[in-house]
XYZ file of C-alpha atoms in Angstrom:
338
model
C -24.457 25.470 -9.503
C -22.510 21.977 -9.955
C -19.618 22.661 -8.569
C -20.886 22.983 -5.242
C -23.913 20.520 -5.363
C -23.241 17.086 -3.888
C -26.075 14.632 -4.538
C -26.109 10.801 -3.704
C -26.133 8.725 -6.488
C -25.823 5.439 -7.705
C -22.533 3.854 -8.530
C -21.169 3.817 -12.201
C -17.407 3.831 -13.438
C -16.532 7.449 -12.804
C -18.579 8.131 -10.749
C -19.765 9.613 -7.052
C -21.507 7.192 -4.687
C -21.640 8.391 -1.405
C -20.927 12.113 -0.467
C -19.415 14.282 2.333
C -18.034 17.517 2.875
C -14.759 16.737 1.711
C -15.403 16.033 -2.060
C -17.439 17.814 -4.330
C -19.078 16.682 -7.851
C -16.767 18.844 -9.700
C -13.638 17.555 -7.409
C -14.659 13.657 -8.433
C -14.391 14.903 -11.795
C -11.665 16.149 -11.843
C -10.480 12.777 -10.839
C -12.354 11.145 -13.060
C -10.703 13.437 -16.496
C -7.329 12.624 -14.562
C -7.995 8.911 -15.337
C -9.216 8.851 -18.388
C -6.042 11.283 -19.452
C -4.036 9.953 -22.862
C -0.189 10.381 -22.449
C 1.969 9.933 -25.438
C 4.177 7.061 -25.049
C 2.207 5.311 -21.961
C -0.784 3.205 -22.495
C -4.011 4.077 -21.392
C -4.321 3.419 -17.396
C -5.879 -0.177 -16.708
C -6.715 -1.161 -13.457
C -9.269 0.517 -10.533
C -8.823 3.500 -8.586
C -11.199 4.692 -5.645
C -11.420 7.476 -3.131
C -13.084 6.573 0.577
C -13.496 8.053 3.331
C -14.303 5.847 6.163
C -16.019 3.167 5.034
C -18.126 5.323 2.374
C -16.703 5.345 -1.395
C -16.529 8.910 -2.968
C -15.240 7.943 -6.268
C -14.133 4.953 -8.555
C -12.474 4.826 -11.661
C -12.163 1.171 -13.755
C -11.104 0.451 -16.383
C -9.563 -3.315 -18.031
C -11.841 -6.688 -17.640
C -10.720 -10.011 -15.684
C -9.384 -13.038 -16.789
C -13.135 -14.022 -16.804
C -14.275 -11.010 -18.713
C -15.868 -9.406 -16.563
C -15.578 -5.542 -16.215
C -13.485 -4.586 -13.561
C -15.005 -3.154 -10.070
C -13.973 -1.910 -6.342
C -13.791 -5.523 -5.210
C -11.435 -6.647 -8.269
C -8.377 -8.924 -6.462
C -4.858 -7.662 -7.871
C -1.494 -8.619 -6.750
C -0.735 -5.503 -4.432
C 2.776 -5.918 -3.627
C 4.990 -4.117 -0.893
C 1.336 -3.073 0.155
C 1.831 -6.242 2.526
C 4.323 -4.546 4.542
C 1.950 -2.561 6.139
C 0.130 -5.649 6.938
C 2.908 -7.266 8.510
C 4.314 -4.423 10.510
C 0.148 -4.303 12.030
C 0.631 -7.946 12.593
C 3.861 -7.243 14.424
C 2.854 -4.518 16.338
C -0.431 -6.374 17.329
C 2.413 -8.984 19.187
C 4.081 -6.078 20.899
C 0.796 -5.291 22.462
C 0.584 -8.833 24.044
C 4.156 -8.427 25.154
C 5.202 -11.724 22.902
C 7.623 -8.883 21.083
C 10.378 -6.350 22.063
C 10.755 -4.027 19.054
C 14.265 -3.548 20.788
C 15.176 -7.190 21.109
C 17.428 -8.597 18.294
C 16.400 -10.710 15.600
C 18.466 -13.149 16.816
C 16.217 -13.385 20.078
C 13.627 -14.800 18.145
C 15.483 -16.745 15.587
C 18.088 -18.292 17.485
C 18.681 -20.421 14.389
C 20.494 -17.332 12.526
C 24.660 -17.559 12.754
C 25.437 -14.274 11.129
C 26.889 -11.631 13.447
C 24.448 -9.274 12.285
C 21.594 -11.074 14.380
C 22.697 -10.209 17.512
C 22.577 -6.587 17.291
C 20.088 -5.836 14.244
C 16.665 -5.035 16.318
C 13.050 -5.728 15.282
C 12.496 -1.856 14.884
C 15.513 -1.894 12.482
C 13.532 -4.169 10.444
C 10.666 -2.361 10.035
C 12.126 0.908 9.510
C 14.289 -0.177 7.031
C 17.452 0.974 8.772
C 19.171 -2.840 9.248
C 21.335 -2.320 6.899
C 20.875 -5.812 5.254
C 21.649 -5.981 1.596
C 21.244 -9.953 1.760
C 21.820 -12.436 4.608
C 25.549 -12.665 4.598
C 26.110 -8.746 3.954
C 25.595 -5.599 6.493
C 25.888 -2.578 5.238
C 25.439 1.618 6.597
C 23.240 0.194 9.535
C 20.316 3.405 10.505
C 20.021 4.618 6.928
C 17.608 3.820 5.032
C 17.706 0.836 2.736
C 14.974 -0.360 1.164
C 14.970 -4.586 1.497
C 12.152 -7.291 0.971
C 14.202 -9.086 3.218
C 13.716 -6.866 6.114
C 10.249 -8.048 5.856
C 10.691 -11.201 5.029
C 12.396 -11.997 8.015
C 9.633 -10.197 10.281
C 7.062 -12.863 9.120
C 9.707 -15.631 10.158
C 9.350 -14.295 13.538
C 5.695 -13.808 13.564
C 5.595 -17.464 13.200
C 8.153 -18.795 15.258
C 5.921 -16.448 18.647
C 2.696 -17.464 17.279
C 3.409 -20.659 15.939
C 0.801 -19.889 12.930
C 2.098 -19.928 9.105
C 2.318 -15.915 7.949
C -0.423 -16.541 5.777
C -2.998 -17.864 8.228
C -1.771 -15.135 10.835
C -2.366 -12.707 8.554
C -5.787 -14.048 6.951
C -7.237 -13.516 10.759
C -6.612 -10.048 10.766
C -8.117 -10.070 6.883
C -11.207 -10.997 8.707
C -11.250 -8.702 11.509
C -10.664 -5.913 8.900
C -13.920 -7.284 6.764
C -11.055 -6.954 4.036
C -13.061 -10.352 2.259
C -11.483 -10.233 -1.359
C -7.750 -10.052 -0.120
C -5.755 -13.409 0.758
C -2.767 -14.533 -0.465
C -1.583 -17.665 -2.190
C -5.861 -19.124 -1.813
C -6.700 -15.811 -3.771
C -4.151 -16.370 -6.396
C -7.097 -17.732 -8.445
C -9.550 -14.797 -8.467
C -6.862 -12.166 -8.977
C -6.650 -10.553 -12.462
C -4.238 -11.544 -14.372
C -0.890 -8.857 -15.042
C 1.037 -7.647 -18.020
C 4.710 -6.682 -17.734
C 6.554 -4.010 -20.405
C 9.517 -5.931 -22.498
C 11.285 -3.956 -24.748
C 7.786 -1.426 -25.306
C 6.006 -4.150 -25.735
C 3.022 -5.543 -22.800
C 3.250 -9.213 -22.306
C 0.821 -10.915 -20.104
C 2.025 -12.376 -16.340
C 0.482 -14.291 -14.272
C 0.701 -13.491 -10.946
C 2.700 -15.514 -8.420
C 4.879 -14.699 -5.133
C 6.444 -17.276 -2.975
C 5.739 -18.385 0.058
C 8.254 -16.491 1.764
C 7.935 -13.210 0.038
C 4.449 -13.205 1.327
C 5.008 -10.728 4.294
C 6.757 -8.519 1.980
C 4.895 -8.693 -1.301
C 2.467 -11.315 -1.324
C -0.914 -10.076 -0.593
C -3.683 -10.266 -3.043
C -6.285 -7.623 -2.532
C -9.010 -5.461 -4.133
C -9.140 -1.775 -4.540
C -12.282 -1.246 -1.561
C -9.978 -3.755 0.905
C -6.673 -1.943 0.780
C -8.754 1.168 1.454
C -10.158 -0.366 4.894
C -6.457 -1.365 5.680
C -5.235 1.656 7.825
C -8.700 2.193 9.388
C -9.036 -1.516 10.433
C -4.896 -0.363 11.912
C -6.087 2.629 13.992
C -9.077 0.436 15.497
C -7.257 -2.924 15.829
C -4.174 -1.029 17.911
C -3.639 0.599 20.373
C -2.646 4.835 20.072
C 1.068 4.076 21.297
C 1.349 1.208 19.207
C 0.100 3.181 15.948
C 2.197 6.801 17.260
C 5.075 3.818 17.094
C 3.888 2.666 13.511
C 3.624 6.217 12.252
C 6.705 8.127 13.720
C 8.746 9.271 10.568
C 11.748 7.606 11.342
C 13.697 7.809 8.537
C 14.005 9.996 5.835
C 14.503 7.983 2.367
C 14.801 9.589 -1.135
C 11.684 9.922 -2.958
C 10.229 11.503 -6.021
C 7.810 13.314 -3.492
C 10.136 14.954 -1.479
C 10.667 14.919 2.011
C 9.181 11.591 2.910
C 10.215 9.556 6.171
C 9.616 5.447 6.746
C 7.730 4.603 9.921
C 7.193 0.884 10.449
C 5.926 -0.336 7.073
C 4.430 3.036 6.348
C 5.524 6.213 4.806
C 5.248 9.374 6.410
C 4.972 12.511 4.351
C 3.980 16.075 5.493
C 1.861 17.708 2.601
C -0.331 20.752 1.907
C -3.472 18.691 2.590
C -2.029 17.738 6.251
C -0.027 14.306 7.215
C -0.532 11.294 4.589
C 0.288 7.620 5.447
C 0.677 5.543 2.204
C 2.989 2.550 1.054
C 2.891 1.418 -2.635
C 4.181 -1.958 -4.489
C 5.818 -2.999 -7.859
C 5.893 -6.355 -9.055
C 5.769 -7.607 -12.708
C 2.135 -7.350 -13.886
C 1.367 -5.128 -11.115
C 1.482 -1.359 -9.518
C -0.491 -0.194 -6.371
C -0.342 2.590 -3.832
C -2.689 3.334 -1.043
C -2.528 6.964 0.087
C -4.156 7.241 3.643
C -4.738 11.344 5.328
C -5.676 10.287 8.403
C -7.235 14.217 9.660
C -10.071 13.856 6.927
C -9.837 9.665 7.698
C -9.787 9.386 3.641
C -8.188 6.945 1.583
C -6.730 7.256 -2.329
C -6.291 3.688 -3.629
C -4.788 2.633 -7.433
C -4.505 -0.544 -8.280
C -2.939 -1.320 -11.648
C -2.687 -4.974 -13.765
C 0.442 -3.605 -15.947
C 3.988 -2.738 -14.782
C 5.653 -0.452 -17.366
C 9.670 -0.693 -17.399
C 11.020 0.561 -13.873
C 13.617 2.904 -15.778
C 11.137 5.358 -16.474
C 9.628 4.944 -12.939
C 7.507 8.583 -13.414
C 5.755 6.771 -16.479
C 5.280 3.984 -14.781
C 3.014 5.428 -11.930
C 2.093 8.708 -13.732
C -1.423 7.902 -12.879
C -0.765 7.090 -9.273
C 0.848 10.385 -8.633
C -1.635 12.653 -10.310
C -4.482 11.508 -8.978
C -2.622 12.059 -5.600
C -2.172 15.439 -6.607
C -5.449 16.501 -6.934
C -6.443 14.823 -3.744
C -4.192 16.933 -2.112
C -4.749 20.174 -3.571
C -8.713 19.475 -3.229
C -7.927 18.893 0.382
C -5.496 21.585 1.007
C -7.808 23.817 -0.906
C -10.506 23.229 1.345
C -9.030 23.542 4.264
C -8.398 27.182 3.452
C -11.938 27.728 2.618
């Protein structure tokens, strides 16, 4: 019957392309009526969405053309967002492996340049858990909880340069290239990325995309669907198994519409029926993208979206991010039962 054949098949929008135990025709499907779902009061979703495991894509979804016209596909750039945390905590963690960096030594170790009293005791692993306590660079505040902050990020890339001596950007571009990640950059692929569109008073209004130069390590990378995808393999094979036990410790538990979810170093760490996931997602105006990683079945849900609807509904905003998660993990969880 269908449900349980899996052929090979050539790629269209919707479709299966390569094939593996995990996924079955009917499963893809399901993903594929997921995306193509009409809610009242949210526009249609617009972007591309893809399922791979390993280096071998299960499923895409696209739907929206570029600034060019052309229809969109897996290797599509979009402004991804917080995505680049995860980036620049691999980047960082890369250093700690060469001994250049002490998660344990204080910022001010490495930026000796910083006056505020903070710097002397906030560590690196503070940073990149999120636990600094930094609301902005003159105010401290409940240092170990969690507090979201681009500038906790931010401030890791100042460091990255000031031990390597290489801007962020180029730093991180080499590890772009060790990843094969070839349609992701950052301010040299602000060209080729699609253009955005933002939600004002109900109504979309086109963006173009821009981040500063230093918001890059936070929010600045540009990247297609199939790239972000390869990001936490390229991780596990570019570190070493301390170094990614160290990025992937749930550290601290933040509030989330999931549930229970914990922050590593730039990467969430949720339990879930399906088994451990590792995922990070990003907001910016024009833009809305999550990677969900479960590393046991070494598969990878990506959604990249060119519209940001208004944050205050945040549920609308990413209702298409978190039910296609769903069914990934009740496919998974499902299987794993028998």
């Amino acid at each position: 019957m269908l449900r349980f054949l899996v052929i090979p098949c050539l790629l269209f929008s919707g479709s299966l392309l390569a094939t593996g135990a995990v996924f079955s025709v009917f499963d893809v499907e399901l993903l594929t009526q997921q995306a193509k779902t009409k809610v009242a009061g949210r526009p249609v979703f617009q972007g591309t969405a893809l399922l791979m495991q390993g280096r071998k894509i299960l499923w895409q979804y696209q739907q929206g053309r570029t600034s060019q016209g052309e229809p969109f596909d897996q290797n599509t750039a979009f402004f991804a967002g917080s995505i680049s945390k995860t980036l620049t905590a691999a980047l960082l963690m890369q250093q700690v492996q060469k001994g250049t960096l002490d998660l344990q030594a204080p910022v001010k170790l490495y930026l000796p340049e910083l006056r505020q009293p903070w710097a002397s005791s906030v560590r690196l692993a503070d940073l990149l858990s999120h636990s600094s306590g930094l609301v902005d660079m003159s105010t401290q505040q409940h240092y170990g909880q969690f507090r979201y902050n681009n500038l906790n990020f931010q401030l890791l890339g100042d460091i990255l340069s000031a031990v390597t001596k290489v801007p962020y950007a180029d730093l991180a571009r080499q590890f772009l290239l060790q990843c094969q990640m070839n349609h992701s950059g950052f301010a040299d692929k602000a060209s080729s990325a699609s253009d955005g569109w933002y939600e004002d008073q109900g109504q979309l209004k086109s963006i173009r995309g821009f981040m500063p130069v230093e918001a890059e390590p936070s929010g600045g990378l540009i990247a297609s669907a199939s790239d972000v995808a390869l990001l936490p393999l390229c991780i596990q094979q570019e570190l070493s198994q301390t170094s990614l036990q160290q990025m992937t410790w749930p550290r601290v538990l933040r509030q989330h519409r999931w549930g229970e979810v914990y922050y590593g170093y730039g990467m969430q760490v949720t339990e879930t029926a399906a088994g451990t996931e590792w995922s990070h997602g990003g907001y910016i105006p024009g833009y809305v993208s999550v990677f969900n990683h479960f590393p046991k079945q070494q598969l990878t849900l990506v959604v990249l979206e060119n519209q940001s609807l208004d944050p205050a509904d945040f549920a609308r905003a990413i209702y298409y991010h978190d039910s296609l998660r769903e069914i990934v993990i009740r496919v998974l969880s499902q299987n794993q039962k028998g």
